[in-house]
Short mmCIF file of C-alpha atoms in Angstrom, two decimals:
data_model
loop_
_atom_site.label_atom_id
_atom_site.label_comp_id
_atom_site.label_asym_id
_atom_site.label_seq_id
_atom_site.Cartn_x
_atom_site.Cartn_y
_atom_site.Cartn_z
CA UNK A 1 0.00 0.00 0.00
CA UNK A 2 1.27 3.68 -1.01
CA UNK A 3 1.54 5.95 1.72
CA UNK A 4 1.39 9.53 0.06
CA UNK A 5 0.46 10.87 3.46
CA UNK A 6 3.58 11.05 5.18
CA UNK A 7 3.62 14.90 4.80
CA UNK A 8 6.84 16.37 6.61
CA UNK A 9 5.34 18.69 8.77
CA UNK A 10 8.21 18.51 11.14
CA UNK A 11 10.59 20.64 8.36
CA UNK A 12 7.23 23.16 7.97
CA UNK A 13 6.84 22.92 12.03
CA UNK A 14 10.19 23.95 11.94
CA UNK A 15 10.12 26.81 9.39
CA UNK A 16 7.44 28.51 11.49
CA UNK A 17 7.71 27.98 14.65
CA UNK A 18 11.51 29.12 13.91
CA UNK A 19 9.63 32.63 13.68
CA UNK A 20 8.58 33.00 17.12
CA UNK A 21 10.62 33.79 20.33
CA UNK A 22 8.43 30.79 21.48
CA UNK A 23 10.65 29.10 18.86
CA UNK A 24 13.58 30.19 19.70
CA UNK A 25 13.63 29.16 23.17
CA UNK A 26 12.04 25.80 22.40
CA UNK A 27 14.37 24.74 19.64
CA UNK A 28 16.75 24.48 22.18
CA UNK A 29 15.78 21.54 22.99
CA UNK A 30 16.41 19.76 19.98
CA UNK A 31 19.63 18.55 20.52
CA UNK A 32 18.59 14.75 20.62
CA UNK A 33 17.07 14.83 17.07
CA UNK A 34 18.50 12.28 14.61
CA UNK A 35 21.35 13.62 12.01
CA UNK A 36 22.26 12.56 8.95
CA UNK A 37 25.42 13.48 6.24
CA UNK A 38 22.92 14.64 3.83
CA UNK A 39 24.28 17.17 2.59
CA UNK A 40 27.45 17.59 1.30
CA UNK A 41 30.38 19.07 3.11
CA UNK A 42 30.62 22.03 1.21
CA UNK A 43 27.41 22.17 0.48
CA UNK A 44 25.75 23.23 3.84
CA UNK A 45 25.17 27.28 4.31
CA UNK A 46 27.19 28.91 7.54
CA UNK A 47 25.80 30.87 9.51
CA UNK A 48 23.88 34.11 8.43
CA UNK A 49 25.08 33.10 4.94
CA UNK A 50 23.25 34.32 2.17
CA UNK A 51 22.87 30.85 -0.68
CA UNK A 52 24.26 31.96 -3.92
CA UNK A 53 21.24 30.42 -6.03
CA UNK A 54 18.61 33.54 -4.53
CA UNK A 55 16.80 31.33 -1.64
CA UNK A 56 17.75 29.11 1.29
CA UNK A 57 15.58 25.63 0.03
CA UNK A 58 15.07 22.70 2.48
CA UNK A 59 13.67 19.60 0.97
CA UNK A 60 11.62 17.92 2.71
CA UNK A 61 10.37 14.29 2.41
CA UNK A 62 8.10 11.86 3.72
CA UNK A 63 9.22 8.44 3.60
CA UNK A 64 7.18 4.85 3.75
CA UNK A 65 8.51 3.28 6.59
CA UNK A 66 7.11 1.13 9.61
CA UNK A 67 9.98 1.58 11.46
CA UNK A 68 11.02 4.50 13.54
CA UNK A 69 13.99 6.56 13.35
CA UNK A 70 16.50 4.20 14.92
CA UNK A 71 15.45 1.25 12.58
CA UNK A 72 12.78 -0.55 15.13
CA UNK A 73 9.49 -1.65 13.29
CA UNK A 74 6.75 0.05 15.14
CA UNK A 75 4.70 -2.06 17.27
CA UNK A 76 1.42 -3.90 15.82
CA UNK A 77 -0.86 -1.73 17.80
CA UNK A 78 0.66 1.62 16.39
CA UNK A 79 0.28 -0.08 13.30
CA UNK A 80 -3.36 -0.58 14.07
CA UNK A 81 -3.83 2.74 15.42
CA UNK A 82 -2.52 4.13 12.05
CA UNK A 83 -4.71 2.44 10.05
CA UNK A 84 -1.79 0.50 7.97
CA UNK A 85 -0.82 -2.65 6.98
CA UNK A 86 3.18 -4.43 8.24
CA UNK A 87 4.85 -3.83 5.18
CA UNK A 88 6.28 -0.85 4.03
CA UNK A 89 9.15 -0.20 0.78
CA UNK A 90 11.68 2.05 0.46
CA UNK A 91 9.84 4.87 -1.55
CA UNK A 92 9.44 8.77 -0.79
CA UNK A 93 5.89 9.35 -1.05
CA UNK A 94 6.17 12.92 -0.85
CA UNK A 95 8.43 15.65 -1.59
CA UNK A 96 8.32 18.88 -0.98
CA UNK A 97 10.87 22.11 -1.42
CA UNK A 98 10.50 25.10 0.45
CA UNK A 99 12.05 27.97 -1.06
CA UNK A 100 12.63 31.22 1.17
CA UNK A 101 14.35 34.24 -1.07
CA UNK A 102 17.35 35.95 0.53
CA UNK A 103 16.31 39.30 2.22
CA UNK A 104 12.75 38.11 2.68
CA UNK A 105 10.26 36.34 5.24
CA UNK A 106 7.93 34.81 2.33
CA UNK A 107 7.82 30.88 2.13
CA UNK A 108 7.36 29.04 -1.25
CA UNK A 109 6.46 25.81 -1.47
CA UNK A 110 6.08 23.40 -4.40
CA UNK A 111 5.67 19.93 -4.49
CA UNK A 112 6.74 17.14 -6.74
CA UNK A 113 4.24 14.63 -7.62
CA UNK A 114 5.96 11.22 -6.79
CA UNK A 115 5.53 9.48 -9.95
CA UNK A 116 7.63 12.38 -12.11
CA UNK A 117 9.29 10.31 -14.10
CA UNK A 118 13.06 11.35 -14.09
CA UNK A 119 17.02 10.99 -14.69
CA UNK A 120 17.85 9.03 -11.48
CA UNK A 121 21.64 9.66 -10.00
CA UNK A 122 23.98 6.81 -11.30
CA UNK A 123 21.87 6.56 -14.66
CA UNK A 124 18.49 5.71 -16.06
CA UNK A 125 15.03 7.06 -15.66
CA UNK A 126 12.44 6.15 -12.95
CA UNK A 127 9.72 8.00 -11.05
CA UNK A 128 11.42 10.30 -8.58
CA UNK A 129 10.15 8.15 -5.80
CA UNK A 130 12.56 5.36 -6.67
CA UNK A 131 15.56 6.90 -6.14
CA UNK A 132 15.81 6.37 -2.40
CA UNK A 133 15.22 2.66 -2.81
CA UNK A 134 17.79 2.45 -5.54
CA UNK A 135 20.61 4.51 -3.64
CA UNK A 136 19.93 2.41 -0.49
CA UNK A 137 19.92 -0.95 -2.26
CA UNK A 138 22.83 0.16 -4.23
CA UNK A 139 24.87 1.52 -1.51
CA UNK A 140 23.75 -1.68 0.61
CA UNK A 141 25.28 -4.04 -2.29
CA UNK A 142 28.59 -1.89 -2.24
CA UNK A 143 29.70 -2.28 1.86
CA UNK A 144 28.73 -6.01 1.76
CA UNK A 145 31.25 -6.54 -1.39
CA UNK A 146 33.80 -4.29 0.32
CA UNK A 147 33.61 -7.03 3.47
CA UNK A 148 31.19 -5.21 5.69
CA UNK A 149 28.90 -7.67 7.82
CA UNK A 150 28.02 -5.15 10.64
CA UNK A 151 24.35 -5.10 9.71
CA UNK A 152 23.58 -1.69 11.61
CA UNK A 153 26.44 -0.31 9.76
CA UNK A 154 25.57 -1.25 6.25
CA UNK A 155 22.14 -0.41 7.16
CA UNK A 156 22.97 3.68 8.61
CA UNK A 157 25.33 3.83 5.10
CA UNK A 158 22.35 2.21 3.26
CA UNK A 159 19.58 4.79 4.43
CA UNK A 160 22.45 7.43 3.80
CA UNK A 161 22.65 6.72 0.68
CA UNK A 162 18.89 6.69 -0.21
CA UNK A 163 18.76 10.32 1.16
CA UNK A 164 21.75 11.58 -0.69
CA UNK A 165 20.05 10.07 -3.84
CA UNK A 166 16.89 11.99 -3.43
CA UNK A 167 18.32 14.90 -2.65
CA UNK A 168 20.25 14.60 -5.95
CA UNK A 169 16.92 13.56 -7.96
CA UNK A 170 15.58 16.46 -7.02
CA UNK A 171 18.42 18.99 -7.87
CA UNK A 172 19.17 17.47 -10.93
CA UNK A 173 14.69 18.25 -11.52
CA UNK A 174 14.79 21.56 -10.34
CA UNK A 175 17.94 22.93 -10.85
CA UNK A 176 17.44 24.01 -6.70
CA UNK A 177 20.74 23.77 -4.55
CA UNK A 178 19.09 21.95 -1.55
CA UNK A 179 20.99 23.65 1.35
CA UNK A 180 18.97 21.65 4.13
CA UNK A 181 17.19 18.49 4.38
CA UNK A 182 14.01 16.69 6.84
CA UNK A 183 12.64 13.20 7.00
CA UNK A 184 9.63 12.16 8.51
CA UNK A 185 7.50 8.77 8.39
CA UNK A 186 4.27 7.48 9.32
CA UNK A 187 4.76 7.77 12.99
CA UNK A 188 6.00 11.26 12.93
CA UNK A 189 2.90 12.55 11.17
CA UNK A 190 0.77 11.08 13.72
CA UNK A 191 2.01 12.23 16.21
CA UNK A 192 2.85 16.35 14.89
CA UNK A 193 -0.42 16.51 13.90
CA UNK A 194 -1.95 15.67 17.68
CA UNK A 195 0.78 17.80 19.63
CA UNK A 196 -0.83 20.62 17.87
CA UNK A 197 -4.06 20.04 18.85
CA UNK A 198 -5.49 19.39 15.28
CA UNK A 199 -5.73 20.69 11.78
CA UNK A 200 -8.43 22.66 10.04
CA UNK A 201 -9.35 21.71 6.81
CA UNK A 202 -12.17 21.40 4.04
CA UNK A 203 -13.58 19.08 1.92
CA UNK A 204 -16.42 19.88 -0.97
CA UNK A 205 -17.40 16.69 -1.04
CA UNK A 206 -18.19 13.93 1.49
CA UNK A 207 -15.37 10.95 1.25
CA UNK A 208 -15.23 7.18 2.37
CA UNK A 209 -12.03 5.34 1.01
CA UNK A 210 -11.32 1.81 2.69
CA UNK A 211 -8.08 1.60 1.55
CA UNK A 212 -6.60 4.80 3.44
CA UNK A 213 -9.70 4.87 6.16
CA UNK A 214 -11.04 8.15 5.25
CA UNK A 215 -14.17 8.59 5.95
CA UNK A 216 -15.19 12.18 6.10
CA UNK A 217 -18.07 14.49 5.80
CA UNK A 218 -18.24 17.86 3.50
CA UNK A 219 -17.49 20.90 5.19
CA UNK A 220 -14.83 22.10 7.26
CA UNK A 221 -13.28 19.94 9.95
CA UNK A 222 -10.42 19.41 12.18
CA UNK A 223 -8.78 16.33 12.15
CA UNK A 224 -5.22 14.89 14.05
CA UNK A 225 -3.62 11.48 14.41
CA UNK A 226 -5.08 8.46 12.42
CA UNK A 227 -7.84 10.61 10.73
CA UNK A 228 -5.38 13.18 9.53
CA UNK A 229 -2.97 10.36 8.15
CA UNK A 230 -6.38 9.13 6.56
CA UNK A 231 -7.12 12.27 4.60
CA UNK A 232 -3.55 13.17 3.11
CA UNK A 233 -3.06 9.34 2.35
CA UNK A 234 -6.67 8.91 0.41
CA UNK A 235 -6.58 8.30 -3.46
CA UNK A 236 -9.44 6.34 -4.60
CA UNK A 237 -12.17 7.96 -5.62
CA UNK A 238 -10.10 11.41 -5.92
CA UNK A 239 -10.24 13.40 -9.67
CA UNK A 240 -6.86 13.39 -10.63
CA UNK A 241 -6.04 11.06 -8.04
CA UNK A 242 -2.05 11.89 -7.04
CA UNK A 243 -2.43 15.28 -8.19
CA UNK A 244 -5.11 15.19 -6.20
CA UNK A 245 -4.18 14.11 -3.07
CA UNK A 246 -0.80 16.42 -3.81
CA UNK A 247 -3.95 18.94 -2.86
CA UNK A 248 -4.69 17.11 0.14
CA UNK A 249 -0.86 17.57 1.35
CA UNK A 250 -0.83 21.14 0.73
CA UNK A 251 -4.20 22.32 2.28
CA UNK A 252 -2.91 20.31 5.28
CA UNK A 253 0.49 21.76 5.79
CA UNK A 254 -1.01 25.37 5.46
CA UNK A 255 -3.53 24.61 8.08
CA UNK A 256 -0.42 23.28 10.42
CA UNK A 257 1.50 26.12 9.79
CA UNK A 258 -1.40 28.32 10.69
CA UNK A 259 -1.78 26.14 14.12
CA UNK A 260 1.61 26.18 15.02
CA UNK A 261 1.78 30.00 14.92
CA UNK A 262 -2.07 30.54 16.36
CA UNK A 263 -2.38 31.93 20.34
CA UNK A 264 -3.48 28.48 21.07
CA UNK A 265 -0.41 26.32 20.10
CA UNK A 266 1.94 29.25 20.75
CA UNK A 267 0.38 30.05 24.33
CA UNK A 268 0.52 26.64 25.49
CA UNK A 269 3.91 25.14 27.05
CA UNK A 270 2.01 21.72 26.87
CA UNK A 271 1.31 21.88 23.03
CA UNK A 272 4.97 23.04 22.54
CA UNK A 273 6.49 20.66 25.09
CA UNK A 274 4.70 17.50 22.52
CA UNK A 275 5.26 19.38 19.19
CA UNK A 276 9.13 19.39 20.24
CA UNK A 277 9.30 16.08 21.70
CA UNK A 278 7.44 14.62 18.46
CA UNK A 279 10.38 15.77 16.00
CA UNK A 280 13.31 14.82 18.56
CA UNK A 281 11.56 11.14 18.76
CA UNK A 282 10.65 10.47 14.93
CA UNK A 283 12.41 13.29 12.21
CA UNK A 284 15.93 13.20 10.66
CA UNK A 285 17.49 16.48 10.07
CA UNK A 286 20.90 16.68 7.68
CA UNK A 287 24.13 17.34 9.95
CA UNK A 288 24.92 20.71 8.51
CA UNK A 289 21.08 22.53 10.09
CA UNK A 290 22.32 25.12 11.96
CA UNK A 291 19.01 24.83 13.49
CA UNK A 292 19.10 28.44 15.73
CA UNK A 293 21.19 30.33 13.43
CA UNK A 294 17.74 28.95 11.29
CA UNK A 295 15.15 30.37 13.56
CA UNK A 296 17.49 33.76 13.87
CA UNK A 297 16.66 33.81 9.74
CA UNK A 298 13.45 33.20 10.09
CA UNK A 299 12.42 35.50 12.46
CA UNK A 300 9.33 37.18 11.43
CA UNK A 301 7.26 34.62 8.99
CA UNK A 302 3.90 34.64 9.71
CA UNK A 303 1.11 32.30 8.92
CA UNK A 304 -0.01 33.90 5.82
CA UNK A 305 3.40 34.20 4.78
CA UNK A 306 3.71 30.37 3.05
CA UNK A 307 1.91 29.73 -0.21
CA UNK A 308 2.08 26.63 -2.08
CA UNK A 309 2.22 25.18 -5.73
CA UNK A 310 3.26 21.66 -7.65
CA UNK A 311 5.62 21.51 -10.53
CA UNK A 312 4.76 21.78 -14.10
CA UNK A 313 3.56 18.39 -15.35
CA UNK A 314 2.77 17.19 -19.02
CA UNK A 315 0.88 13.59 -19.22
CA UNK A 316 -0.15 12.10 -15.87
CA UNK A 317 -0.85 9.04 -17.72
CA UNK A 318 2.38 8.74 -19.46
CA UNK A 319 3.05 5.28 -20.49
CA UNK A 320 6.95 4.78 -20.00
CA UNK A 321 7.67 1.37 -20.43
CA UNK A 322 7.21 -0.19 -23.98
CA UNK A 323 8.02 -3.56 -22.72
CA UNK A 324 4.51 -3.15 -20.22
CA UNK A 325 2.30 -0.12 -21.62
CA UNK A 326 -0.05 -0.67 -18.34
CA UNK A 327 3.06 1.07 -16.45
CA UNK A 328 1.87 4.91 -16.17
CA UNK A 329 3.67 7.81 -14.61
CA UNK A 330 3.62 11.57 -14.77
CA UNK A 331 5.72 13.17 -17.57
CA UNK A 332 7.61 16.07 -16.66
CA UNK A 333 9.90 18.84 -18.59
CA UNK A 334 12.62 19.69 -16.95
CA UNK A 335 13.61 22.75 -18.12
CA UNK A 336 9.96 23.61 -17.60
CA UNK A 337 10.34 22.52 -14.02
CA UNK A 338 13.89 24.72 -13.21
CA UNK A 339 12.06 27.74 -14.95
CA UNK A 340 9.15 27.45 -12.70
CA UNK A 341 11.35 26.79 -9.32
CA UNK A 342 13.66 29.71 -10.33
CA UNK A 343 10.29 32.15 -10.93
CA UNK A 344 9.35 31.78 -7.24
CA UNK A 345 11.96 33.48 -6.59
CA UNK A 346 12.04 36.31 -8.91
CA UNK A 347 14.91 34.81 -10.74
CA UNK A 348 14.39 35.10 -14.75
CA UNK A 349 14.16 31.74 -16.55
CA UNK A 350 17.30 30.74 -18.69
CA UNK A 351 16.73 31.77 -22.29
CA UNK A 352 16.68 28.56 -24.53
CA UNK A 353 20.38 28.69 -26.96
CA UNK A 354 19.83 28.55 -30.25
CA UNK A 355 16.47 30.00 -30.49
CA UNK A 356 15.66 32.02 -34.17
CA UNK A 357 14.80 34.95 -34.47
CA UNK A 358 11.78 35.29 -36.79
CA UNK A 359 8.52 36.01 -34.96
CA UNK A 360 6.32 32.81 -33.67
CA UNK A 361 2.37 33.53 -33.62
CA UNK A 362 0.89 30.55 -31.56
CA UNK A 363 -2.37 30.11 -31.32
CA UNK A 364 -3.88 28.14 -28.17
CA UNK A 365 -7.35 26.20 -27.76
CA UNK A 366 -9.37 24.11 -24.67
CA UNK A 367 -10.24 20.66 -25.82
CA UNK A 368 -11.40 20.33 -22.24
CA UNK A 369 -13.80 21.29 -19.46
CA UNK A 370 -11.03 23.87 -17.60
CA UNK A 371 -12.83 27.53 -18.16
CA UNK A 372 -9.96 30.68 -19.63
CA UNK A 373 -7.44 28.10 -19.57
CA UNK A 374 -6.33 28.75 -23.43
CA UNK A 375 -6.21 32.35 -22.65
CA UNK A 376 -3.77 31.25 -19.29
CA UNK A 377 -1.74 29.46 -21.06
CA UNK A 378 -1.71 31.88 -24.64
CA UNK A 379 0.09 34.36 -21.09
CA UNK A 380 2.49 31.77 -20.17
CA UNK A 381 3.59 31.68 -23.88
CA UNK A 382 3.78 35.37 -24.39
CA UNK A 383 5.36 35.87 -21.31
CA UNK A 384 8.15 34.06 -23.15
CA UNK A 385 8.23 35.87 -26.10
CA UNK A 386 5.97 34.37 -28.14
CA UNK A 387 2.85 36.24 -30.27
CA UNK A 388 -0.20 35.60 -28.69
CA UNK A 389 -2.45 34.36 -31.99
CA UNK A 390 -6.72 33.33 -31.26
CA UNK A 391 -7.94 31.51 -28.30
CA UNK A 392 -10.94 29.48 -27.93
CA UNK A 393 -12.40 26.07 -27.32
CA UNK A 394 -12.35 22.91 -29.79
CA UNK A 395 -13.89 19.25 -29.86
CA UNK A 396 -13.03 17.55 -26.50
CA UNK A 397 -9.92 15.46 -26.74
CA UNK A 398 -7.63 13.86 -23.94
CA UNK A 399 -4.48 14.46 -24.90
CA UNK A 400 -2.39 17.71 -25.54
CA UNK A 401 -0.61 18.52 -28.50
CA UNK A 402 1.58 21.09 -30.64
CA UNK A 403 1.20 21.26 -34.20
CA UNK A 404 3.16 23.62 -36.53
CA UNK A 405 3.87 23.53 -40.28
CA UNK A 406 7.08 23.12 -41.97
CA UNK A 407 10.35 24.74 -41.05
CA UNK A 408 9.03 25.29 -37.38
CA UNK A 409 9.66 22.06 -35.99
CA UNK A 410 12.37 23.63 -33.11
CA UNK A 411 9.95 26.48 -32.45
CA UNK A 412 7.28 23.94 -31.52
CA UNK A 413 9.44 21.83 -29.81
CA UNK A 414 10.17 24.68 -27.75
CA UNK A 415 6.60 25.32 -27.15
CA UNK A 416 6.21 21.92 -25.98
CA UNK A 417 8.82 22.34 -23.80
CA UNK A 418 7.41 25.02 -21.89
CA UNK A 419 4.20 23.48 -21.21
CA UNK A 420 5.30 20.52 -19.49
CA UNK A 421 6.76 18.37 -22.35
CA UNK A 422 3.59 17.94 -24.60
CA UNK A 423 3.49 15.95 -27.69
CA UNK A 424 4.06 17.28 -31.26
CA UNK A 425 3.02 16.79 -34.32
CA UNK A 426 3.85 18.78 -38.03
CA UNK A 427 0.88 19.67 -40.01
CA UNK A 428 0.75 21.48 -43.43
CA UNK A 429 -2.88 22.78 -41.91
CA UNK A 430 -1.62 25.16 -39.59
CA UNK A 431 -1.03 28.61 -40.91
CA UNK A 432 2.84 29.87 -41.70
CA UNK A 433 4.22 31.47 -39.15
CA UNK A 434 2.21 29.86 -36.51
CA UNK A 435 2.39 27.35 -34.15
CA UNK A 436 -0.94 25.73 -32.86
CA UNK A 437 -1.74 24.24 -29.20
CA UNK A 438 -4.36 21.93 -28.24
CA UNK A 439 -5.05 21.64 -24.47
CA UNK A 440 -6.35 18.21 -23.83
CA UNK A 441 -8.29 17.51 -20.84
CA UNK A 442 -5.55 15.60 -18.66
CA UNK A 443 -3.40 18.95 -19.27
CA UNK A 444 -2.12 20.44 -16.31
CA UNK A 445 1.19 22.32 -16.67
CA UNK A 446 1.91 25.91 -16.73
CA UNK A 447 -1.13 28.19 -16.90
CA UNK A 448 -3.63 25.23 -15.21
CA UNK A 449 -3.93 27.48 -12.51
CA UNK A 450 -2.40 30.94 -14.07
CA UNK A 451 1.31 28.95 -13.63
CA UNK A 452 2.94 25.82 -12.23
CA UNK A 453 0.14 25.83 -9.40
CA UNK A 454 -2.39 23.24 -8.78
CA UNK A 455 -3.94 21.51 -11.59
CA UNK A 456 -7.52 22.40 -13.23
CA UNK A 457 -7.44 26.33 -12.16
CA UNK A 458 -8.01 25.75 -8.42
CA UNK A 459 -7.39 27.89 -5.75
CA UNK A 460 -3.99 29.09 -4.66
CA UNK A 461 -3.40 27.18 -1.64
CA UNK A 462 -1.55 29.64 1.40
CA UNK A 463 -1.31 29.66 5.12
CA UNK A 464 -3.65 32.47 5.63
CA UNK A 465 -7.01 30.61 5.20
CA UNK A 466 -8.79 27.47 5.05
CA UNK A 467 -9.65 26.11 1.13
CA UNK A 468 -11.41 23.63 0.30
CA UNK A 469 -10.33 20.32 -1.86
CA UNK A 470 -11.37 17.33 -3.05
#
């Protein structure tokens, strides 16, 4: 069973309650929590440095494991009490980067859908959620050949490993220097999300899943422990099911950072004594977090000040495998993807080389149900130089594509670039000088929500207020 659920609240916990006094005192404390070489040696910002790429960025992951921090499988009635089955594998379920800009208190966060399908360090493609496993298992292969038979040891080099290899996964995606990195796992979710007392949230619909044990009614709602697990872990039944529940994730961590910084969490030395000794039992923080010369950075954040987005995507149905075409995963551009992550910071995008210089009119319509999103997208475009040509709506189709005529075959590959990676086709119907883009009705890359936000033109997701999801 996927656990998408394992949000890592404890990095977010830590990015706002870092902007408190409350925080400052109570951090403290955290001199038991687990390290590990993450990052490397050089890599790791001293402090009151300023990073060189624009924006201090912690990654922060969420890993499925039934074990807790030191390697122990969790007891069967945790297990119960979490609503999941023994067996676990080594995936990251969810991955997060917060970016926060030199010289400013505003948070962005984007996540990657797990199932991006990706360069993987060391070779190959995979989903990005692979490359822990494949770091561990490689890493656990290369100590037992060199002689090792301390099983702890190979096992602490092994998990290394995995980390180091996500963290590089998601560099190589972005094109984001992670400067600091968090782990959490089923148990730390749990139990950060009772410390605080609860999480608001909001659902449009009423939900029952089996599978994850969601079971909720419409309306807004707080929810902690098992039930919150529930709701960030739920898929079935969901439209656009990861993408989805990437929703679910967000909405959740926004209504934790609100918590953590509300009179109620903030006010209570009970609710802070369990939020702090949740992360020092069950979160692993690289060895390089400075983690008070942090909170002396982050002085000043406030609940409204984190808003949240997902990368670019192309296909979510992307069939990657012609040995096994009933293998899907979601198709991502990543030049698409380092443009976006570099925009959240104000940072202009990096020009394509080699682009001509005769003028491009492209011309943009809906094949699907997603109202003004040919008009979003003609913005995108002509935001990067292109002519904006018509809009409008066309027969209903499901997937995307980019036609042009002849001689424009690198101008429309560039176009499908931009927009997540789209497929192309060349067409003596389109007009010269144009390039033509049908939006199909899986689309969801930039302009979906007015740029690499949520997909199907939802609400922008911050800390400052409750929205409801799916």
């Amino acid at each position: 069973m996927h656990v998408l659920g394992k949000i890592a609240v404890a990095g977010l916990a830590l990015v706002v309650l870092g902007g408190t006094a409350y925080g400052y005192a109570n951090l403290q404390a955290l001199d038991e929590v687990t390290r590990d070489s993450v990052i490397d040696a050089d890599g790791g910002t001293r402090p009151g440095e300023q990073p060189a790429d624009g924006s201090l960025d912690i990654l922060l992951v969420g890993r499925d494991s039934r074990a807790d921090q030191q390697g122990k499988p969790l007891p069967p009635d945790v297990l119960r009490e979490l609503r999941v089955g023994p067996n676990g594998d080594d995936l990251t379920d969810t991955l997060i980067v917060l970016r926060i800009p030199n010289g400013t208190k505003e948070v962005k966060a984007f996540s990657i859908p797990r199932d991006s399908y990706v360069s993987m360090p060391g070779g190959g493609k995979d989903k990005i959620n692979a490359a822990f496993g494949r770091g561990k298992a490689a890493e656990a292969r290369r100590l037992r050949n060199a002689g090792e038979t301390d099983k702890a040891k190979i096992e602490q080099g092994a998990l290394t490993a995995g980390r180091r290899a996500t963290r590089q996964a998601v560099e190589d995606l972005t094109g984001v220097k992670i400067d600091h990195f968090a782990e959490v796992n089923l148990l730390s979710f749990y139990e950060i999300s009772k410390a605080v007392g609860g999480v608001d949230v909001c659902l449009k619909e009423a939900t029952k899943d089996k599978n994850s044990g969601a079971d909720f009614p419409a309306g807004e709602q707080r929810i902690a422990g098992a039930d919150a697990l529930a709701f960030v872990r739920q898929r079935d039944g969901l439209p656009g099911t990861d993408l989805a529940r990437v929703r679910r994730q967000q909405v959740f961590l926004a209504g934790l950072a609100r918590q953590v910084l509300s009179a109620g969490t903030l006010a209570d030395p009970g609710k802070l004594s369990d939020l702090i000794d949740a992360v020092k039992r069950s979160v692993v923080l690289d060895a390089s977090w400075n983690l008070l010369d942090f909170v002396a950075q982050m002085r000043g954040v406030s609940g409204g000040g984190i808003q949240f987005a997902t990368i670019p995507v192309g296909n979510v149905d992307y069939r990657y495998s012609k040995s096994d075409p009933r293998l899907t995963a979601v198709q991502v551009d990543p030049a698409a993807v380092k443009a976006f992550a570099a925009s959240l910071i104000g940072t202009p995008p990096p020009v394509p080389s080699g682009r001509p210089g005769a003028p491009v009119t492209v011309d943009v319509a809906n094949a699907g149900p997603k109202e003004g999103l040919a008009a979003r997208v003609a913005g995108v475009l002509k935001d990067k130089g292109f002519t904006p040509g018509t809009t409008g709506n066309t027969a209903a189709r499901r997937t995307s594509v980019v036609r042009f005529g002849p001689g424009l075959a690198e101008r429309g590959a560039e176009v499908a670039q931009l927009l997540g990676g789209l497929a192309t086709q060349e067409s003596a119907a389109v007009p010269a000088g144009h390039v033509e883009v049908v939006l199909g009705t899986v689309y969801s890359g930039p302009g979906a929500t007015g740029g690499g936000g949520a997909p199907g033109g939802d609400e922008t997701i911050t800390s400052s207020g409750v929205v409801c999801v799916y």
